[in-house]
PDB file of C-alpha atoms and ligand atoms in Angstrom:
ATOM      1  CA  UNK A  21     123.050 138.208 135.194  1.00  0.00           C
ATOM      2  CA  UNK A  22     119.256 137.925 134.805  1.00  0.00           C
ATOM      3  CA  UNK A  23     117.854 134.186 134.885  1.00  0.00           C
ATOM      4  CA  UNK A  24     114.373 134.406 133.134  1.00  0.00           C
ATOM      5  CA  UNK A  25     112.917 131.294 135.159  1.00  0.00           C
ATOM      6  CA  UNK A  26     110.535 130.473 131.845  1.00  0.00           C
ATOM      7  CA  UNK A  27     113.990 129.422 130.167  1.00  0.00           C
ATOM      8  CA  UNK A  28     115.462 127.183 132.963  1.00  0.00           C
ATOM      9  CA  UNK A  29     114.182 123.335 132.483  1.00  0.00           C
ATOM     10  CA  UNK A  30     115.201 122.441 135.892  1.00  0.00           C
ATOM     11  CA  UNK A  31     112.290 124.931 137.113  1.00  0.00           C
ATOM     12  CA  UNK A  32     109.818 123.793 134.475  1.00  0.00           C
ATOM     13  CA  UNK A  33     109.868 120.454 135.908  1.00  0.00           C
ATOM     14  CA  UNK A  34     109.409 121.171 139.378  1.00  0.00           C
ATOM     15  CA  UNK A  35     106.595 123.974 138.701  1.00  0.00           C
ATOM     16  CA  UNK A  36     102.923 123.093 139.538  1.00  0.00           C
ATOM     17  CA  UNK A  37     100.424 122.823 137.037  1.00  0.00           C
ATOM     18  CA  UNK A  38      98.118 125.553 137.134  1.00  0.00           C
ATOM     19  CA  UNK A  39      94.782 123.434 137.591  1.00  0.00           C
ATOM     20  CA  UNK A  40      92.528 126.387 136.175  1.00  0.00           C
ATOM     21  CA  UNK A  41      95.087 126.194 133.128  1.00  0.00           C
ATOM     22  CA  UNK A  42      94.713 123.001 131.234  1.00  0.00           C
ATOM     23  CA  UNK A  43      94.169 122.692 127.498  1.00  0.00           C
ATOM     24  CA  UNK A  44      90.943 120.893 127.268  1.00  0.00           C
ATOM     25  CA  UNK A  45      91.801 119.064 124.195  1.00  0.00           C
ATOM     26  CA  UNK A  46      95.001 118.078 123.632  1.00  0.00           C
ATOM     27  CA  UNK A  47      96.537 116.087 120.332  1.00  0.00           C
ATOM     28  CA  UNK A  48      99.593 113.993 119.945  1.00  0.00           C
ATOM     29  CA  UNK A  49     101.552 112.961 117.047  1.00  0.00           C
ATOM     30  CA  UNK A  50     102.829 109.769 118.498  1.00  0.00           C
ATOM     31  CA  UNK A  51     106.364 109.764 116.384  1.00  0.00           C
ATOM     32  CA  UNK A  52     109.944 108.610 117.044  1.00  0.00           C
ATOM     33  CA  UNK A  53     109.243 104.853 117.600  1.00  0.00           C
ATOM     34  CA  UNK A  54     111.364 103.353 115.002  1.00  0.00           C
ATOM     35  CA  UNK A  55     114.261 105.300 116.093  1.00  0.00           C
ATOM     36  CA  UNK A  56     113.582 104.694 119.720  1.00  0.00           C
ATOM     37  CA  UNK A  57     114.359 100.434 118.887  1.00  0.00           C
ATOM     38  CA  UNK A  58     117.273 101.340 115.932  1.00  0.00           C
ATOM     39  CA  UNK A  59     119.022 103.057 118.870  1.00  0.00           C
ATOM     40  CA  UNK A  60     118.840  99.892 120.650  1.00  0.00           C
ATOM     41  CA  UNK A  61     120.076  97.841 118.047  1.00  0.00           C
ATOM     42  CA  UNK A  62     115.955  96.325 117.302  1.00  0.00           C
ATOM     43  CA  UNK A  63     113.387  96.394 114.967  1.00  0.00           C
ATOM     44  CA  UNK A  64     111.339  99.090 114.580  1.00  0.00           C
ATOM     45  CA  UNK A  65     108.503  96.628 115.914  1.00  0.00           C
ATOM     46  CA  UNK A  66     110.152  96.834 119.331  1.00  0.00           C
ATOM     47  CA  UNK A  67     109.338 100.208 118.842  1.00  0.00           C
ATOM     48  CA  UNK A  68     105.877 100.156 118.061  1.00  0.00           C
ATOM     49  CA  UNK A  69     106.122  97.591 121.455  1.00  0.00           C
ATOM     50  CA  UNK A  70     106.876  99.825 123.705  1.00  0.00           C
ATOM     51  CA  UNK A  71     104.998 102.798 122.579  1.00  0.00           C
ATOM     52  CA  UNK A  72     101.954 101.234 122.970  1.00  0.00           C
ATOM     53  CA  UNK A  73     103.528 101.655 126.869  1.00  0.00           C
ATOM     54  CA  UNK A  74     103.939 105.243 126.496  1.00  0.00           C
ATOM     55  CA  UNK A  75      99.896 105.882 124.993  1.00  0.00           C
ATOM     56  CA  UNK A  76      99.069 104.337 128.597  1.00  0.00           C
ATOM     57  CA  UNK A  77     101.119 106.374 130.284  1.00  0.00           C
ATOM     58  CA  UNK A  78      99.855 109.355 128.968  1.00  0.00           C
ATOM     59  CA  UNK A  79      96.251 108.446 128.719  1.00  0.00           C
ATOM     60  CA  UNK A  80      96.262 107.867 132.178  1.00  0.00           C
ATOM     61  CA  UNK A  81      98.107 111.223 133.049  1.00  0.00           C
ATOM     62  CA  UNK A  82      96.054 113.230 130.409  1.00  0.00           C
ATOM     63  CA  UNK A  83      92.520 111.750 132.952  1.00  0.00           C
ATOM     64  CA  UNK A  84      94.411 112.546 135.981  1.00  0.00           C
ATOM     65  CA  UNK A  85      95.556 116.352 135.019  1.00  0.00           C
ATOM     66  CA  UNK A  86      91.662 117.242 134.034  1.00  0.00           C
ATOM     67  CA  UNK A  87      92.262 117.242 129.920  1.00  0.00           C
ATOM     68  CA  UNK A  88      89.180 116.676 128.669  1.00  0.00           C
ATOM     69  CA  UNK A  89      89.843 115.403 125.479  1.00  0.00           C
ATOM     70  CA  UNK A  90      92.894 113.346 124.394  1.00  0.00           C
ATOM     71  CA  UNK A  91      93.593 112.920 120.333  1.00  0.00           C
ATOM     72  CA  UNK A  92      96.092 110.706 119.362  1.00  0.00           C
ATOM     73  CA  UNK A  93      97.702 110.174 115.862  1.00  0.00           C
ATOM     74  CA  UNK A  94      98.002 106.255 115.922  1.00  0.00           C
ATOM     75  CA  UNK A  95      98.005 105.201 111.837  1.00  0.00           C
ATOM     76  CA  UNK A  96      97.938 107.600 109.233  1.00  0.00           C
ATOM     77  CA  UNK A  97      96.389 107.376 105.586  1.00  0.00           C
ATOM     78  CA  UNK A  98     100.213 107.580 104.436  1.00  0.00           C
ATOM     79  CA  UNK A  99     101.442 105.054 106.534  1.00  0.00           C
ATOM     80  CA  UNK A 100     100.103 101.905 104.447  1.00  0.00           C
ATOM     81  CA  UNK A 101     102.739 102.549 101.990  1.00  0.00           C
ATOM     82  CA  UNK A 102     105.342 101.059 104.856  1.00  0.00           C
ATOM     83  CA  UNK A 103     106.538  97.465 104.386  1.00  0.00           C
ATOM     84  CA  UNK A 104     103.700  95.042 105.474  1.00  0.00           C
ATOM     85  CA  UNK A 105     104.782  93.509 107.616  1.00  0.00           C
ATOM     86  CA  UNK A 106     105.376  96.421 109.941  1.00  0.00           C
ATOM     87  CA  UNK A 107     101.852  97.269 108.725  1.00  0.00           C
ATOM     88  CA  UNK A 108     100.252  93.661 110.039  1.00  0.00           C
ATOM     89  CA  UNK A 109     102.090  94.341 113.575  1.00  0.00           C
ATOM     90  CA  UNK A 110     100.781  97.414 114.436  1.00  0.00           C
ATOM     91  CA  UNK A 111      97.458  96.151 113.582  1.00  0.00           C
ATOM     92  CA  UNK A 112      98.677  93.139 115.338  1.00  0.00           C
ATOM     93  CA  UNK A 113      99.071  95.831 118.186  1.00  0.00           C
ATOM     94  CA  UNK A 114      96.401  97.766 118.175  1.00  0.00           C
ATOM     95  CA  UNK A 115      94.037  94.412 118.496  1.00  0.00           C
ATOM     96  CA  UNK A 116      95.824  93.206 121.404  1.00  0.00           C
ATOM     97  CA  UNK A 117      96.187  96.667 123.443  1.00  0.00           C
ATOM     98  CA  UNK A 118      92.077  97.282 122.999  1.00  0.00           C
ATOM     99  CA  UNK A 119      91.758  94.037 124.454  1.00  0.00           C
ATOM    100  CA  UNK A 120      94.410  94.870 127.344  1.00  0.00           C
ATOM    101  CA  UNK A 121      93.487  98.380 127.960  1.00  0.00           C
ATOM    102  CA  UNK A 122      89.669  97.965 127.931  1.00  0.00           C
ATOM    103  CA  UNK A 123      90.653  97.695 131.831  1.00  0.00           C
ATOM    104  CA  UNK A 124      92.631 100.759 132.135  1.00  0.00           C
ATOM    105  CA  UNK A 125      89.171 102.745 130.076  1.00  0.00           C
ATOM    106  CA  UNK A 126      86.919 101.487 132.649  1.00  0.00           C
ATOM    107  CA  UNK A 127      89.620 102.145 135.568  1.00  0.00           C
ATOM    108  CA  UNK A 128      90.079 105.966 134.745  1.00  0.00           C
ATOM    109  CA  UNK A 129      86.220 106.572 133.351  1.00  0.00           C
ATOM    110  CA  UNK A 130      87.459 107.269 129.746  1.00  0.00           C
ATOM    111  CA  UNK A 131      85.282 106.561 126.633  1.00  0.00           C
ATOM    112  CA  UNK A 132      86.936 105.269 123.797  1.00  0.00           C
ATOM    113  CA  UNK A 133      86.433 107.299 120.086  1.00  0.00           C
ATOM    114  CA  UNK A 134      87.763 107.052 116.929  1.00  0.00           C
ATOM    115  CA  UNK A 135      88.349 109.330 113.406  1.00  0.00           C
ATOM    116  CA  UNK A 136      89.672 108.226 109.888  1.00  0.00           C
ATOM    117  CA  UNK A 137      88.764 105.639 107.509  1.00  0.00           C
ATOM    118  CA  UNK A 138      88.122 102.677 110.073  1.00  0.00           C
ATOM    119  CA  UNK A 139      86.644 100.528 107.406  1.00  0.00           C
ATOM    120  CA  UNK A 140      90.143  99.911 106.238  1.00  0.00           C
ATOM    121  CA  UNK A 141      91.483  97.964 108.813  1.00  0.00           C
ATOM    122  CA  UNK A 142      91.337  94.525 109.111  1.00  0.00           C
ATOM    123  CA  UNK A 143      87.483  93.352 110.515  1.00  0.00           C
ATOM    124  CA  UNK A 144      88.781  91.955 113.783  1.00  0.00           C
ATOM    125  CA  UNK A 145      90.069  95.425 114.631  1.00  0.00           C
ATOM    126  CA  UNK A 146      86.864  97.098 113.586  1.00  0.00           C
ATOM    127  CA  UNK A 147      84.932  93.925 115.395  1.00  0.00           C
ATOM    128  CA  UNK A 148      87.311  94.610 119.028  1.00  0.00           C
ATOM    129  CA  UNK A 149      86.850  98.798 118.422  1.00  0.00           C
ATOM    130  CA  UNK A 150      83.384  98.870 118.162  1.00  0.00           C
ATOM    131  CA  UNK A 151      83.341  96.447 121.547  1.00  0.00           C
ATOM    132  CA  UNK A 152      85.406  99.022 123.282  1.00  0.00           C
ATOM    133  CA  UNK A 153      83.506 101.677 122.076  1.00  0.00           C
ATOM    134  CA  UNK A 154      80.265 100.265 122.683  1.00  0.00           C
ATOM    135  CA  UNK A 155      81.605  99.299 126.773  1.00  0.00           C
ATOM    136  CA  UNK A 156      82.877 102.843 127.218  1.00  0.00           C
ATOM    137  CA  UNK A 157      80.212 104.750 125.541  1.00  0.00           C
ATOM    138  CA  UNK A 158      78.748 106.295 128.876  1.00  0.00           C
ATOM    139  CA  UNK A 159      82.426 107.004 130.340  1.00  0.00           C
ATOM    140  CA  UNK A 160      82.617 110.999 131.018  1.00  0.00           C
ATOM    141  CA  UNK A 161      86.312 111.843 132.891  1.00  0.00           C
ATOM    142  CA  UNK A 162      88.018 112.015 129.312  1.00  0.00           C
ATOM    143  CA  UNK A 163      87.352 111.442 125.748  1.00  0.00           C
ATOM    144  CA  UNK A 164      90.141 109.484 123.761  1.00  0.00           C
ATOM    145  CA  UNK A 165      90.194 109.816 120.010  1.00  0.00           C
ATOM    146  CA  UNK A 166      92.722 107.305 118.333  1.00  0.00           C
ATOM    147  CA  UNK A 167      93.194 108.440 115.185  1.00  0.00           C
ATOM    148  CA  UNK A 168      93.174 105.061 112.676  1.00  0.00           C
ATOM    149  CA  UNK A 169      93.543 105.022 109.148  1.00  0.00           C
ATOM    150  CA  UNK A 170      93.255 109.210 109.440  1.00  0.00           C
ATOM    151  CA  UNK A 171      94.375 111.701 107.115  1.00  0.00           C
ATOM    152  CA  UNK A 172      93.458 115.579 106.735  1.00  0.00           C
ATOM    153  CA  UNK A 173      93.031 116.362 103.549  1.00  0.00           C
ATOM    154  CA  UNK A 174      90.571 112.968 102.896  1.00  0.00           C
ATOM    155  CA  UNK A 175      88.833 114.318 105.894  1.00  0.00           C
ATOM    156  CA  UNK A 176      88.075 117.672 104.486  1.00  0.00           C
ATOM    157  CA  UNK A 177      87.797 116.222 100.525  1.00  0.00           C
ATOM    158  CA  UNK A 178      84.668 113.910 102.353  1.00  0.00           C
ATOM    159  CA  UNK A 179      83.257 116.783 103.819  1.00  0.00           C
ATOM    160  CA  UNK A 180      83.157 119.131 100.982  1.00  0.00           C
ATOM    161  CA  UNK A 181      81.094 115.804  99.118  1.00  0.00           C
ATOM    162  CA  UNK A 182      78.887 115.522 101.532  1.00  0.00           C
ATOM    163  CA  UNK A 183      78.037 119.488 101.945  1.00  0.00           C
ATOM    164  CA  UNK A 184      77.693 119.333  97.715  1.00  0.00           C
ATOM    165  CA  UNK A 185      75.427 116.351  97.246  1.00  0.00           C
ATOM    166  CA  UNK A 186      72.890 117.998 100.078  1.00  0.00           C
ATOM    167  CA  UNK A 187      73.331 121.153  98.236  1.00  0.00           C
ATOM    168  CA  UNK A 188      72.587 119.111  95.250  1.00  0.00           C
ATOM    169  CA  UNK A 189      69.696 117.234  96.338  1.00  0.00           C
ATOM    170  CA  UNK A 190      68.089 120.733  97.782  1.00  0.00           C
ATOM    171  CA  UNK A 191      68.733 119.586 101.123  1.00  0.00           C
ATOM    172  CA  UNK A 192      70.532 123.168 101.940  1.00  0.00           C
ATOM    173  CA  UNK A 193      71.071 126.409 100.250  1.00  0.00           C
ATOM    174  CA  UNK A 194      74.463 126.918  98.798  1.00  0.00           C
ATOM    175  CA  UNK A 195      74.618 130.047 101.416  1.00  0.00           C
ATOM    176  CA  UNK A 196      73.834 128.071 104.667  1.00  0.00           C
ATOM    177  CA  UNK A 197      77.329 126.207 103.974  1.00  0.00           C
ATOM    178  CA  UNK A 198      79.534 128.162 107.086  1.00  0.00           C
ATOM    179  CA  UNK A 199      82.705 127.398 109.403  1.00  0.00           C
ATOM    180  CA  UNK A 200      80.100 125.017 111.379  1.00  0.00           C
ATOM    181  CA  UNK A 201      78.536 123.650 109.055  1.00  0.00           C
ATOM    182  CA  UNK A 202      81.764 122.334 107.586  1.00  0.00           C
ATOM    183  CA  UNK A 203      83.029 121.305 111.549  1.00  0.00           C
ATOM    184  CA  UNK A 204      79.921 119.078 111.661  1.00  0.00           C
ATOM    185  CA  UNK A 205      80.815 117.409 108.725  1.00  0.00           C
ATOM    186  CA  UNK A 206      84.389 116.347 109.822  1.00  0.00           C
ATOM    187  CA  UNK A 207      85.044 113.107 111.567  1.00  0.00           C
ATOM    188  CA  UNK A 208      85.791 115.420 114.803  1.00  0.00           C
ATOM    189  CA  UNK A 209      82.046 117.294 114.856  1.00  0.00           C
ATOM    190  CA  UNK A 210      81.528 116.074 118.274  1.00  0.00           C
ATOM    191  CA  UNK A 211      85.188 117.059 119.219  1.00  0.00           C
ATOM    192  CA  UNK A 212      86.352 120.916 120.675  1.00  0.00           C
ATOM    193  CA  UNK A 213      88.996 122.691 118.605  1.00  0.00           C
ATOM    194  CA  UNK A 214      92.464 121.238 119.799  1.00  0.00           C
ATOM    195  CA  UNK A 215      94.181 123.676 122.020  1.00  0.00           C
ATOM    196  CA  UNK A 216      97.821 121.493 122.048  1.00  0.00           C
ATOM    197  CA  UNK A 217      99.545 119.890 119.581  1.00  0.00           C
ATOM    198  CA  UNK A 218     102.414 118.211 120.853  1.00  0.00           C
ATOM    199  CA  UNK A 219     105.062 116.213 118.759  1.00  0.00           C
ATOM    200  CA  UNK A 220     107.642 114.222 119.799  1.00  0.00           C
ATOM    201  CA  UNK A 221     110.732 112.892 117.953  1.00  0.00           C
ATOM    202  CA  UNK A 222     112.205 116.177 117.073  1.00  0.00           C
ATOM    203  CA  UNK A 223     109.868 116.571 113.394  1.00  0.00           C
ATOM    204  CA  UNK A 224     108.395 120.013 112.963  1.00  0.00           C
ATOM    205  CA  UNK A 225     105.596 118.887 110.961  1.00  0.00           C
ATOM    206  CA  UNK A 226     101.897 118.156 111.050  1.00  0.00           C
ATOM    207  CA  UNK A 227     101.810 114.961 108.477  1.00  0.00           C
ATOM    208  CA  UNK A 228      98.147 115.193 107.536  1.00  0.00           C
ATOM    209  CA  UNK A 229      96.771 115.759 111.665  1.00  0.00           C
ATOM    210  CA  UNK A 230      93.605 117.697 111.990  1.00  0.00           C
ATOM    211  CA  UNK A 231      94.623 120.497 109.738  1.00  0.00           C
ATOM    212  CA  UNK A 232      91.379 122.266 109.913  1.00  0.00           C
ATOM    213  CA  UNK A 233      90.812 121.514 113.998  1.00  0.00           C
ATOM    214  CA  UNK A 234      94.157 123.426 114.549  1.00  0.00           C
ATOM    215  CA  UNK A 235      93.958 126.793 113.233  1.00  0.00           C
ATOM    216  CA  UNK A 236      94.221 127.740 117.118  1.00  0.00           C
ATOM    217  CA  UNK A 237      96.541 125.236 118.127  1.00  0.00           C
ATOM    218  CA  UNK A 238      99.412 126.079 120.572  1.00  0.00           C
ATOM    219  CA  UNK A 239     102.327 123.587 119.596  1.00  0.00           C
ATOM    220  CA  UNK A 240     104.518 122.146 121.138  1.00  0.00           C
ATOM    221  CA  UNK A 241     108.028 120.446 119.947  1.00  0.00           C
ATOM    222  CA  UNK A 242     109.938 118.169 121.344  1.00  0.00           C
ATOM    223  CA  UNK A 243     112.583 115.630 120.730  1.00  0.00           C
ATOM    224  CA  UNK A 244     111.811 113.145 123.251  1.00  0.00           C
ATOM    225  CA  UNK A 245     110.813 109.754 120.985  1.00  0.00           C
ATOM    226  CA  UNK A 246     107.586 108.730 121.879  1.00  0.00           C
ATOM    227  CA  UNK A 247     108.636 105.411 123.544  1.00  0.00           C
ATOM    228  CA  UNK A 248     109.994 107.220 126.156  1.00  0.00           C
ATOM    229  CA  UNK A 249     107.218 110.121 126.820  1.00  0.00           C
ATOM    230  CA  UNK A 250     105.521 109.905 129.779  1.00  0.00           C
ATOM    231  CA  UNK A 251     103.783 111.528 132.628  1.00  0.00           C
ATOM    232  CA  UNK A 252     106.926 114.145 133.474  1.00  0.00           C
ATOM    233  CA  UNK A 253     107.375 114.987 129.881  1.00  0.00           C
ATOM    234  CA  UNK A 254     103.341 115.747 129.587  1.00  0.00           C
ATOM    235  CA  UNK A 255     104.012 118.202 132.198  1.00  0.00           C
ATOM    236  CA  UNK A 256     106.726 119.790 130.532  1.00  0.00           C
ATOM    237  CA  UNK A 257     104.454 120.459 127.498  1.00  0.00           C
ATOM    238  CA  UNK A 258     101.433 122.025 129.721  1.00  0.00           C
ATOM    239  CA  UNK A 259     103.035 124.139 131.760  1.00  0.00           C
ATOM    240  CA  UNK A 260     104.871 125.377 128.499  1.00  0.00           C
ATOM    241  CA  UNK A 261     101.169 125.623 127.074  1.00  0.00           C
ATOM    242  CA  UNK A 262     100.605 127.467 130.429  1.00  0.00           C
ATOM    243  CA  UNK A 263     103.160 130.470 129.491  1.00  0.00           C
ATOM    244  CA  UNK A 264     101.598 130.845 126.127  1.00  0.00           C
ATOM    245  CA  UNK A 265      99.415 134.073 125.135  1.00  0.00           C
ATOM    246  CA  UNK A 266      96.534 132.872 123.135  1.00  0.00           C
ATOM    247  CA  UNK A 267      95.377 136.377 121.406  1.00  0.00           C
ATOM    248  CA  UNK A 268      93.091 134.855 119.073  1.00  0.00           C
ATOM    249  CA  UNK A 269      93.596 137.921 116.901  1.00  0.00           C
ATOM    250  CA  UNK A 270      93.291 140.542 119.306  1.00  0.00           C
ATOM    251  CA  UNK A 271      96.300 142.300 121.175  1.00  0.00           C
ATOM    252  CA  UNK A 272      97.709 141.861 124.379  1.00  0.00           C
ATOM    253  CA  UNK A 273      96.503 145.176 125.814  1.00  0.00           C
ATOM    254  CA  UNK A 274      92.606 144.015 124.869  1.00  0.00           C
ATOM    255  CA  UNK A 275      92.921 140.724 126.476  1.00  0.00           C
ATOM    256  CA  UNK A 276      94.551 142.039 129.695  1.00  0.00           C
ATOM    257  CA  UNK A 277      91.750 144.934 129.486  1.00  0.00           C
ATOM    258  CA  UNK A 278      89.300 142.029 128.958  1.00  0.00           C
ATOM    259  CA  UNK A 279      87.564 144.522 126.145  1.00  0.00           C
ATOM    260  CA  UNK A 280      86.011 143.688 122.644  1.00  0.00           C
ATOM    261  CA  UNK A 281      87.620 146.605 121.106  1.00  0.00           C
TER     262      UNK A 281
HETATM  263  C1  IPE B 302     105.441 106.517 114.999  1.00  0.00           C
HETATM  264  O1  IPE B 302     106.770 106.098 114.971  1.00  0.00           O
HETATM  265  C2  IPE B 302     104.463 105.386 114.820  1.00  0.00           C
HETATM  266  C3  IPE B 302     103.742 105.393 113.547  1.00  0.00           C
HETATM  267  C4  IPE B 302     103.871 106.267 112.603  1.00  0.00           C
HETATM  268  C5  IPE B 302     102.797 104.308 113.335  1.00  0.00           C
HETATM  269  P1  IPE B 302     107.536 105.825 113.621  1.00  0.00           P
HETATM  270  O2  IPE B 302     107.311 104.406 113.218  1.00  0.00           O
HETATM  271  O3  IPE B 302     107.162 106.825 112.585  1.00  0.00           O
HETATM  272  O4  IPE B 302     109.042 106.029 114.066  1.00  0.00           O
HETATM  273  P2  IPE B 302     110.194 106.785 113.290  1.00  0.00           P
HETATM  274  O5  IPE B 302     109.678 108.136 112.920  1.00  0.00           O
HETATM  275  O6  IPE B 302     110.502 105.960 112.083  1.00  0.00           O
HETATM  276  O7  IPE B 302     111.327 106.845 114.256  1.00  0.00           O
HETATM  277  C1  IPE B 303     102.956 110.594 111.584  1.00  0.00           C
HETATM  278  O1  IPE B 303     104.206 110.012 111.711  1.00  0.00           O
HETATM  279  C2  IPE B 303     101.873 109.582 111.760  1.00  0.00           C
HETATM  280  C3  IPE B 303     101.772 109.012 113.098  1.00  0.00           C
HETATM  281  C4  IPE B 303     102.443 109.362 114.150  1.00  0.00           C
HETATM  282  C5  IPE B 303     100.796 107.975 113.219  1.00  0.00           C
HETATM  283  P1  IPE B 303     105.054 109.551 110.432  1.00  0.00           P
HETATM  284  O2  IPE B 303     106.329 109.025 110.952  1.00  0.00           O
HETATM  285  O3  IPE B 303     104.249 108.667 109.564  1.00  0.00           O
HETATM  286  O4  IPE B 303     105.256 110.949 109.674  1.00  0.00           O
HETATM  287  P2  IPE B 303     106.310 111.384 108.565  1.00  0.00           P
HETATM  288  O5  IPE B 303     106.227 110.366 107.471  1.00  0.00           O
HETATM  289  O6  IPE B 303     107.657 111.396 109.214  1.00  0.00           O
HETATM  290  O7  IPE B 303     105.883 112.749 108.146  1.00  0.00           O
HETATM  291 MG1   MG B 304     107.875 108.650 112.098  1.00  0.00          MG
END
């Protein structure tokens, strides 16, 4: 019987990266930490705890593998409908990890970004962000996005208001409004299209992420909670990336052909 190595896990994991491979920006829906503690017998604020371990983890890996840009779904617009007091903690969280990691940024050479309505969260968050961002600003091995306070569809719905009240006020025709114009109206202008989406915790959906910045995406699955993701299972999801054909469109014969038509 024929053992297609792609299929075997044992020989994912022990495969090299392919260094001339590596999605340059890569997203993360950071999900699975309130199962992660309930399987433990804890509250989901244990959780929250120890995924703030895992975003280190995988910050740090993401700046030593060469990814060039690191997105990570932290809070979304949806999730200030949850109790509040699991709300206050992982504001509680996100205050005191800025202040820890601040360390770990300067360490690895990573500059600190964020997207989504920032102006909600509580002022001492906004006060210790725009510290972090201000330290890190010149930073250049890895750009992290945390994604705060971030949903989609508000995303786009503030874009398209922008684009109309310059169209409005004469600042632009109506026909100058294109694909980049709209990109440099999004909270990501300055980012590159994502190339992997990874999610862990076994959900197969996006939940309001970047719908717009992943019409390109490769995804990737899996239903390791995010607690315990780490270094290994970022591998796993790259060199999975690594097997992928992106066609953009065109077929497999014109991209091995490297020909337009
Ligand atoms: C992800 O873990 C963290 C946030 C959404 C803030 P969850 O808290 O969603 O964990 P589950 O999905 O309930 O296990
Ligand atoms: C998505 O996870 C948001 C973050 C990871 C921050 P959720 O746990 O909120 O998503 P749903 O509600 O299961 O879709
Ligand atoms: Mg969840």
């Amino acid at each position: 019987m024929k053992i297609e190595q792609g299929n075997c896990t044992n020989m994912t994991n022990t495969k090299p990266i392919d260094k001339s491979n590596i999605p340059q920006h890569v997203a993360i829906i950071m999900d699975g930490n309130g199962r992660w503690a309930k399987q433990r017998g804890k509250k989901r604020v244990f959780g929250h705890e120890n995924g703030a371990k895992a975003v280190r983890k995988t910050v740090e890996a993401c700046g030593n593998i060469g990814v060039k840009y690191l997105t990570l779904y932290a809070f979304s617009t949806e999730n200030w409908k949850r109790p509040k007091l699991e709300v206050d903690t992982l504001m509680r969280l996100l205050i005191s990890s800025l202040r820890k990691e601040m360390k770990t940024l300067a360490k690895n050479n990573i500059r600190l970004n964020t997207i989504g309505n920032t102006k909600d969260l509580p002022k001492v968050a906004q006060k210790e962000l725009a510290e972090v961002i201000e330290k890190t600003k010149t930073n250049d091995q890895m750009v992290l996005t945390i994604a705060l306070s971030y949903g989609a569809r508000e995303e786009i719905k503030n874009a398209v208001k922008l684009i109309a009240s310059k169209v409005k006020n004469n600042i632009i025709s109506e026909d100058a409004i294109d694909e980049s114009m709209i990109n440099e109206h999004l909270y990501t202008h300055d980012l590159p299209n994502v190339d992997l989406m990874i999610r862990t915790s076994g959900e197969h959906r996006l939940s309001n992420f970047l719908l717009w910045q992943v019409a390109y995406a490769e995804f990737y699955f899996t239903p390791v909670l995010w607690p315990d993701f780490n270094e290994e299972e970022l591998h796993k999801a790259i060199l999975n990336y690594q097997q992928r054909e992106r066609r953009f469109g065109k077929t497999s014969e014109q991209l091995k052909q490297n020909v337009d038509a």
